[in-house]
Short mmCIF file of C-alpha atoms in Angstrom, two decimals:
data_model
loop_
_atom_site.label_atom_id
_atom_site.label_comp_id
_atom_site.label_asym_id
_atom_site.label_seq_id
_atom_site.Cartn_x
_atom_site.Cartn_y
_atom_site.Cartn_z
CA MET A 1 101.58 -147.07 -63.45
CA GLU A 2 105.37 -147.27 -63.07
CA THR A 3 106.51 -149.23 -60.03
CA MET A 4 109.98 -149.73 -58.62
CA THR A 5 111.30 -152.66 -56.65
CA SER A 6 114.17 -152.44 -54.21
CA SER A 7 116.31 -155.10 -55.85
CA ALA A 8 119.21 -152.88 -56.84
CA VAL A 9 118.30 -149.33 -55.98
CA SER A 10 118.22 -148.99 -52.23
CA LEU A 11 118.13 -151.84 -49.78
CA GLN A 12 118.05 -151.39 -46.04
CA GLN A 13 120.70 -153.75 -44.69
CA ASN A 14 121.61 -153.57 -41.01
CA GLY A 15 120.41 -149.98 -40.90
CA SER A 16 122.47 -148.93 -43.94
CA LEU A 17 121.50 -147.89 -47.44
CA HIS A 18 122.79 -150.30 -50.07
CA GLY A 19 123.47 -149.68 -53.76
CA GLU A 20 124.89 -151.83 -56.56
CA TYR A 21 126.04 -151.01 -60.09
CA LYS A 22 127.50 -153.37 -62.69
CA VAL A 23 129.76 -151.32 -64.95
CA PRO A 24 129.07 -152.19 -68.63
CA GLY A 25 132.02 -154.30 -69.69
CA GLY A 26 133.50 -153.88 -66.21
CA LYS A 27 133.03 -154.94 -62.62
CA LEU A 28 130.41 -154.80 -59.86
CA VAL A 29 130.56 -151.80 -57.53
CA VAL A 30 128.74 -151.94 -54.17
CA VAL A 31 128.30 -149.28 -51.51
CA ASP A 32 126.77 -149.34 -48.02
CA LEU A 33 126.27 -146.08 -46.18
CA ASP A 34 124.17 -144.19 -43.66
CA VAL A 35 122.72 -140.72 -43.97
CA VAL A 36 123.03 -138.77 -40.71
CA ASP A 37 121.81 -135.17 -40.55
CA GLY A 38 121.76 -135.03 -44.33
CA ARG A 39 125.36 -136.26 -44.83
CA PHE A 40 127.01 -139.58 -45.70
CA GLU A 41 128.38 -141.59 -42.78
CA ASN A 42 129.80 -145.09 -42.32
CA VAL A 43 130.60 -145.38 -46.02
CA SER A 44 131.86 -148.78 -47.16
CA LEU A 45 132.75 -149.39 -50.81
CA SER A 46 133.23 -152.96 -52.09
CA GLY A 47 133.07 -155.03 -55.25
CA ASP A 48 134.97 -157.36 -57.57
CA PHE A 49 136.96 -154.52 -59.14
CA PHE A 50 140.73 -154.01 -58.96
CA LEU A 51 142.28 -151.09 -57.08
CA GLU A 52 145.86 -150.11 -56.35
CA PRO A 53 147.20 -149.31 -53.84
CA ASP A 54 145.13 -151.11 -51.20
CA GLU A 55 144.76 -147.97 -49.08
CA ALA A 56 142.95 -146.26 -51.95
CA LEU A 57 139.79 -148.05 -50.83
CA LEU A 58 139.93 -146.27 -47.47
CA SER A 59 140.66 -143.01 -49.28
CA ILE A 60 137.46 -143.38 -51.33
CA ASN A 61 135.39 -144.12 -48.22
CA GLN A 62 136.86 -141.08 -46.50
CA ALA A 63 136.26 -138.87 -49.54
CA LEU A 64 132.58 -139.81 -49.54
CA THR A 65 132.11 -139.43 -45.80
CA GLY A 66 130.56 -136.09 -44.91
CA LEU A 67 129.28 -135.29 -48.41
CA PRO A 68 125.76 -133.84 -48.48
CA GLU A 69 122.96 -136.23 -49.36
CA SER A 70 122.02 -133.74 -52.10
CA SER A 71 125.38 -134.14 -53.87
CA THR A 72 125.12 -134.44 -57.64
CA PRO A 73 126.76 -137.30 -59.56
CA GLY A 74 129.45 -134.88 -60.70
CA GLU A 75 130.17 -133.73 -57.15
CA ILE A 76 130.41 -137.31 -55.88
CA SER A 77 132.71 -138.31 -58.73
CA ALA A 78 134.92 -135.25 -58.19
CA ALA A 79 135.22 -135.99 -54.47
CA VAL A 80 136.36 -139.54 -55.21
CA THR A 81 138.90 -138.36 -57.78
CA ASP A 82 140.27 -135.66 -55.48
CA GLY A 83 140.52 -138.11 -52.58
CA LEU A 84 142.55 -140.75 -54.42
CA PRO A 85 146.25 -141.03 -53.56
CA GLY A 86 148.72 -140.16 -56.29
CA GLY A 87 149.24 -142.95 -58.81
CA ALA A 88 146.07 -144.81 -57.82
CA VAL A 89 144.79 -147.19 -60.49
CA LEU A 90 141.10 -148.11 -60.83
CA PHE A 91 140.50 -151.10 -63.08
CA GLY A 92 137.00 -152.29 -63.98
CA PHE A 93 135.34 -149.24 -62.46
CA SER A 94 135.73 -145.47 -62.13
CA ALA A 95 134.90 -142.48 -59.96
CA ASP A 96 131.76 -142.02 -62.08
CA ALA A 97 130.76 -145.64 -61.37
CA VAL A 98 131.07 -144.95 -57.64
CA ALA A 99 128.79 -141.94 -58.08
CA VAL A 100 126.16 -144.05 -59.85
CA THR A 101 126.30 -146.63 -57.05
CA VAL A 102 125.90 -144.01 -54.34
CA ARG A 103 122.95 -142.44 -56.16
CA ARG A 104 121.33 -145.87 -56.42
CA ALA A 105 121.73 -146.34 -52.68
CA LEU A 106 119.88 -143.05 -52.23
CA SER A 107 117.11 -144.15 -54.66
CA LYS A 108 118.01 -141.22 -56.91
CA ALA A 109 119.33 -143.58 -59.57
CA SER A 110 117.76 -146.83 -60.66
CA GLY A 111 118.75 -150.10 -62.34
CA TRP A 112 117.04 -152.10 -65.05
CA ALA A 113 115.57 -154.52 -62.50
CA ASP A 114 113.95 -151.67 -60.59
CA HIS A 115 111.31 -151.12 -63.28
CA ASP A 116 108.45 -153.07 -64.81
CA TRP A 117 109.35 -153.15 -68.50
CA GLU A 118 107.01 -153.58 -71.46
CA VAL A 119 107.68 -154.47 -75.11
CA ILE A 120 105.55 -153.33 -78.06
CA PRO A 121 106.11 -155.62 -81.09
CA PRO A 122 106.32 -154.19 -84.63
CA SER A 123 103.13 -152.70 -86.01
CA VAL A 124 102.94 -150.94 -89.39
CA LEU A 125 102.34 -147.21 -88.90
CA PRO A 126 102.96 -144.11 -91.04
CA THR A 127 106.42 -142.67 -90.43
CA HIS A 128 104.96 -139.38 -89.17
CA LEU A 129 103.02 -141.34 -86.55
CA ASN A 130 106.11 -143.31 -85.54
CA VAL A 131 108.08 -140.13 -84.73
CA ALA A 132 105.06 -138.60 -82.98
CA LEU A 133 104.70 -141.71 -80.82
CA ASP A 134 108.33 -141.34 -79.79
CA GLU A 135 107.52 -137.97 -78.26
CA VAL A 136 104.19 -139.03 -76.77
CA LEU A 137 105.41 -142.28 -75.18
CA THR A 138 108.50 -140.56 -73.76
CA GLU A 139 106.19 -138.00 -72.16
CA GLN A 140 103.97 -140.78 -70.81
CA VAL A 141 106.90 -142.56 -69.14
CA GLY A 142 108.23 -139.30 -67.71
CA SER A 143 104.79 -138.55 -66.25
CA GLY A 144 104.45 -142.04 -64.76
CA LEU A 145 101.48 -142.88 -67.01
CA ARG A 146 103.32 -145.71 -68.77
CA ASN A 147 105.90 -148.25 -67.67
CA PRO A 148 109.32 -148.01 -69.31
CA THR A 149 108.88 -149.53 -72.75
CA LEU A 150 110.74 -150.91 -75.75
CA ARG A 151 108.88 -150.38 -79.05
CA PHE A 152 109.84 -151.82 -82.42
CA TRP A 153 108.90 -149.70 -85.43
CA ASP A 154 107.39 -150.82 -88.71
CA TRP A 155 106.31 -148.74 -91.72
CA GLU A 156 105.47 -149.03 -95.42
CA GLU A 157 106.31 -145.77 -97.18
CA PRO A 158 109.98 -145.10 -98.11
CA SER A 159 111.16 -142.41 -95.71
CA VAL A 160 113.99 -140.23 -94.53
CA VAL A 161 113.97 -139.27 -90.85
CA ILE A 162 116.28 -136.33 -90.18
CA GLY A 163 117.71 -135.32 -86.82
CA SER A 164 116.23 -132.47 -84.80
CA PHE A 165 119.10 -130.10 -85.57
CA GLN A 166 119.88 -131.04 -89.15
CA SER A 167 119.39 -128.66 -92.05
CA TYR A 168 116.75 -129.96 -94.45
CA ARG A 169 118.44 -128.57 -97.55
CA ASN A 170 121.88 -129.80 -96.51
CA GLU A 171 120.74 -133.35 -95.76
CA VAL A 172 118.12 -134.14 -98.39
CA ASP A 173 118.32 -134.05 -102.19
CA PRO A 174 114.91 -132.79 -103.37
CA ASP A 175 115.26 -134.39 -106.82
CA GLY A 176 116.01 -137.77 -105.26
CA VAL A 177 113.11 -137.39 -102.84
CA THR A 178 110.70 -136.67 -105.70
CA ARG A 179 112.12 -139.36 -107.96
CA HIS A 180 111.78 -142.11 -105.35
CA GLY A 181 108.59 -140.87 -103.62
CA ILE A 182 110.27 -140.38 -100.25
CA THR A 183 108.44 -139.13 -97.14
CA VAL A 184 110.70 -136.81 -95.15
CA VAL A 185 110.06 -136.25 -91.43
CA ARG A 186 111.98 -134.66 -88.57
CA ARG A 187 112.33 -136.40 -85.20
CA ILE A 188 112.82 -134.89 -81.72
CA SER A 189 116.29 -136.36 -81.14
CA GLY A 190 119.58 -135.20 -82.57
CA GLY A 191 121.93 -137.25 -84.73
CA GLY A 192 121.96 -137.99 -88.42
CA ALA A 193 119.49 -138.83 -91.16
CA MET A 194 117.95 -142.30 -91.48
CA PHE A 195 117.04 -143.70 -94.91
CA MET A 196 114.23 -146.21 -94.36
CA GLU A 197 112.39 -148.39 -96.84
CA ALA A 198 109.90 -151.05 -95.75
CA GLY A 199 111.80 -154.07 -94.54
CA ASN A 200 115.30 -152.61 -94.99
CA CYS A 201 115.91 -151.43 -91.40
CA ILE A 202 115.37 -152.53 -87.83
CA THR A 203 114.32 -149.57 -85.73
CA TYR A 204 113.42 -149.55 -82.06
CA SER A 205 112.78 -146.95 -79.37
CA LEU A 206 113.37 -147.17 -75.63
CA TYR A 207 111.22 -144.95 -73.41
CA LEU A 208 112.74 -144.78 -69.93
CA PRO A 209 113.05 -142.65 -66.80
CA GLN A 210 116.25 -140.63 -66.66
CA SER A 211 116.96 -142.19 -63.26
CA LEU A 212 118.22 -145.24 -65.17
CA VAL A 213 121.17 -143.23 -66.52
CA ASP A 214 121.66 -141.00 -63.48
CA GLY A 215 125.39 -140.45 -63.00
CA ILE A 216 126.27 -142.13 -66.30
CA SER A 217 127.89 -139.77 -68.80
CA PHE A 218 125.97 -138.83 -71.94
CA ALA A 219 128.51 -140.72 -74.04
CA ASP A 220 128.51 -143.85 -71.88
CA SER A 221 124.71 -143.97 -71.74
CA TYR A 222 124.52 -145.11 -75.37
CA ALA A 223 126.40 -148.36 -74.85
CA PHE A 224 124.74 -148.83 -71.44
CA LEU A 225 121.24 -148.70 -72.91
CA ASP A 226 122.12 -151.02 -75.79
CA ALA A 227 123.92 -153.77 -73.83
CA TRP A 228 120.94 -156.07 -74.42
CA VAL A 229 121.20 -155.47 -78.18
CA MET A 230 124.85 -156.50 -78.20
CA ALA A 231 123.84 -159.68 -76.35
CA ALA A 232 121.11 -160.39 -78.93
CA LEU A 233 123.51 -159.84 -81.83
CA GLU A 234 126.08 -162.07 -80.14
CA LYS A 235 123.40 -164.76 -79.91
CA LEU A 236 122.99 -164.42 -83.69
CA GLY A 237 126.71 -164.78 -84.26
CA ILE A 238 127.51 -161.07 -84.68
CA SER A 239 130.17 -159.44 -82.53
CA ALA A 240 129.13 -155.76 -82.44
CA PHE A 241 130.62 -152.76 -80.66
CA TYR A 242 130.08 -149.04 -80.22
CA VAL A 243 132.09 -146.48 -82.19
CA PRO A 244 131.81 -143.23 -80.19
CA LEU A 245 129.56 -141.41 -80.00
CA ASN A 246 126.59 -143.27 -81.39
CA ASP A 247 127.51 -145.74 -84.15
CA ILE A 248 127.07 -149.49 -83.80
CA ALA A 249 129.51 -151.49 -85.92
CA THR A 250 131.14 -154.85 -86.56
CA ASP A 251 134.55 -155.51 -88.05
CA GLN A 252 132.77 -155.58 -91.43
CA GLY A 253 131.30 -152.09 -91.19
CA LYS A 254 128.69 -149.86 -89.59
CA ILE A 255 125.34 -151.53 -88.96
CA GLY A 256 123.44 -148.84 -87.05
CA GLY A 257 123.26 -145.58 -85.18
CA ALA A 258 121.57 -144.32 -82.01
CA ALA A 259 120.07 -141.02 -80.90
CA GLN A 260 118.62 -139.67 -77.66
CA LYS A 261 116.33 -137.00 -76.27
CA ARG A 262 115.79 -136.12 -72.61
CA LEU A 263 112.57 -134.32 -71.63
CA ALA A 264 112.02 -131.87 -68.79
CA ASN A 265 109.50 -134.21 -67.09
CA GLY A 266 112.15 -136.89 -66.52
CA GLY A 267 111.34 -139.06 -69.52
CA MET A 268 114.06 -140.12 -71.95
CA LEU A 269 114.04 -141.44 -75.50
CA HIS A 270 116.82 -143.68 -76.82
CA HIS A 271 116.28 -145.06 -80.30
CA VAL A 272 118.34 -146.99 -82.82
CA THR A 273 118.13 -147.77 -86.51
CA MET A 274 120.09 -150.77 -87.80
CA SER A 275 120.51 -151.50 -91.50
CA TYR A 276 119.09 -154.82 -92.63
CA ASP A 277 119.06 -154.64 -96.44
CA ILE A 278 119.81 -151.06 -97.47
CA ASP A 279 119.59 -150.01 -101.13
CA ALA A 280 122.85 -148.02 -101.01
CA ASP A 281 122.45 -146.57 -104.52
CA LYS A 282 119.03 -145.14 -103.65
CA MET A 283 120.28 -143.90 -100.26
CA VAL A 284 123.03 -141.75 -101.78
CA ASP A 285 120.56 -140.52 -104.40
CA VAL A 286 118.25 -139.25 -101.64
CA LEU A 287 120.70 -138.09 -98.95
CA ARG A 288 123.44 -135.50 -99.33
CA ILE A 289 126.27 -137.33 -97.56
CA GLY A 290 129.24 -134.97 -97.62
CA LYS A 291 132.94 -135.71 -97.66
CA GLU A 292 133.37 -134.05 -94.26
CA LYS A 293 130.94 -136.52 -92.66
CA LEU A 294 132.77 -139.45 -94.20
CA SER A 295 136.26 -138.15 -93.39
CA ASP A 296 136.28 -139.27 -89.75
CA LYS A 297 134.75 -142.64 -90.60
CA GLY A 298 137.79 -143.84 -92.53
CA THR A 299 135.94 -144.35 -95.81
CA ARG A 300 135.35 -142.45 -99.03
CA SER A 301 132.04 -144.03 -99.91
CA ALA A 302 128.74 -143.82 -98.08
CA LYS A 303 127.84 -147.18 -99.61
CA LYS A 304 130.72 -148.80 -97.73
CA ARG A 305 129.65 -147.27 -94.41
CA VAL A 306 126.48 -149.32 -94.03
CA ASP A 307 126.86 -153.11 -93.96
CA PRO A 308 123.47 -154.84 -93.86
CA LEU A 309 122.57 -157.38 -91.19
CA ARG A 310 120.99 -159.57 -93.84
CA ARG A 311 124.37 -160.36 -95.36
CA GLN A 312 126.06 -160.86 -92.00
CA THR A 313 123.39 -163.16 -90.53
CA GLY A 314 121.58 -164.75 -93.44
CA LEU A 315 118.43 -164.43 -91.33
CA ALA A 316 115.07 -162.88 -92.12
CA ARG A 317 114.45 -159.45 -90.59
CA ALA A 318 111.58 -160.83 -88.51
CA GLU A 319 113.87 -163.47 -87.02
CA ILE A 320 116.39 -160.85 -85.92
CA ILE A 321 113.67 -158.71 -84.34
CA LYS A 322 112.27 -161.78 -82.60
CA ALA A 323 115.69 -162.59 -81.15
CA MET A 324 116.11 -159.02 -79.93
CA GLN A 325 112.69 -159.01 -78.31
CA GLU A 326 113.30 -162.37 -76.62
CA VAL A 327 116.66 -161.30 -75.18
CA PHE A 328 115.17 -158.05 -73.83
CA MET A 329 112.20 -159.83 -72.26
CA GLU A 330 114.35 -162.55 -70.70
CA ARG A 331 116.98 -160.13 -69.40
CA TYR A 332 114.61 -157.58 -67.89
CA GLY A 333 111.45 -159.59 -67.22
CA ALA A 334 109.50 -157.49 -69.69
CA LYS A 335 105.89 -158.18 -70.69
CA GLU A 336 104.36 -157.65 -74.12
CA SER A 337 102.02 -154.66 -74.46
CA ARG A 338 100.66 -152.30 -77.11
CA VAL A 339 100.16 -148.64 -77.87
CA THR A 340 96.87 -147.63 -76.26
CA ASP A 341 94.02 -145.94 -78.12
CA VAL A 342 94.58 -142.80 -76.05
CA GLU A 343 98.27 -142.70 -76.93
CA LEU A 344 97.50 -143.18 -80.61
CA ALA A 345 94.95 -140.38 -80.52
CA ILE A 346 97.44 -138.00 -78.90
CA ALA A 347 100.09 -138.99 -81.45
CA ARG A 348 97.73 -138.40 -84.38
CA GLU A 349 96.92 -134.95 -83.02
CA ARG A 350 100.67 -134.32 -82.63
CA VAL A 351 101.16 -135.18 -86.33
CA GLN A 352 98.58 -132.56 -87.26
CA SER A 353 99.95 -129.86 -84.97
CA LYS A 354 103.69 -130.56 -85.22
CA PHE A 355 105.31 -133.48 -87.03
CA GLY A 356 103.27 -133.18 -90.21
CA THR A 357 103.76 -129.44 -90.58
CA GLY A 358 106.20 -127.63 -92.85
CA GLU A 359 107.14 -125.40 -89.93
CA TRP A 360 108.53 -128.34 -87.99
CA LEU A 361 110.09 -130.09 -90.98
CA HIS A 362 111.92 -126.95 -92.09
CA ARG A 363 112.62 -125.47 -88.67
CA VAL A 364 116.29 -125.72 -89.62
CA PRO A 365 116.12 -124.70 -93.33
#
């Protein structure tokens, strides 16, 4: 089902391969090159970046010339770095950005515009089914059975979703879980626990091919994949930014966190939970949030770490989700879709065999 255009990946221009990459928060990097006998020839780097000294541009072209077509992003980046003259300054781009651009020229990396995107609006589902769908839809995209997709979650039961590698007993207070009737599930991605009551969070999942982040570092991929979210928040009057590795914040506090999982078949999951109207007292009654976790966040209270979007925007949750969906669809030409009956059936089976089992939930005791 997945199709790719040639808008930014690899264009044949005057016999050369052509790649472009806009660095998030930086400049446009462009490369034209030929592949002769499996190696790069006639390499020409350009763009609206800044580079000193002038001759460093020739040095980069020379460093890339002769590299094997099979070079990895790391090998391309290292060649650029090693080839730069002493004291060279790259502003608005980097050696890694050059590597991404070269890989796009070779059609081994892709851009947002090279895919047909779909958006699945919120639909109320059990939390177990939501985490199962994350695995199933990531597999579907990796296998080429589904176009890259953005899906907004919705749910009714109060839940805690713990990260793949978190210890159940260290993260969850069993008395609080029982007292508040919390459903606890474990997801396939790493990262921290999410406390989720109906209507108090905005959660979305991106299912994408790993080619979209080819050559982009693991750390940088978070902000890269959420650039559209920052634009949507800006449209709502919120100036948000990433706090490495995976927190989204404003100058008034943390508003969300992201997590990722990359599958062997080439599919990738990137999902985010943003606080809308968190009951902080209940959250700290259910989660064991230790002093060590808080120590590097510059706060002594978990309640102060999460600053709801409701207070910062004054908007209804549905309005914020609508704005996010509209920005994504406008920016990437996405079309609205839905979870298919087949995908739902596979996800329900996955709940029975994996996500709903005690073995999975307590795989890290």
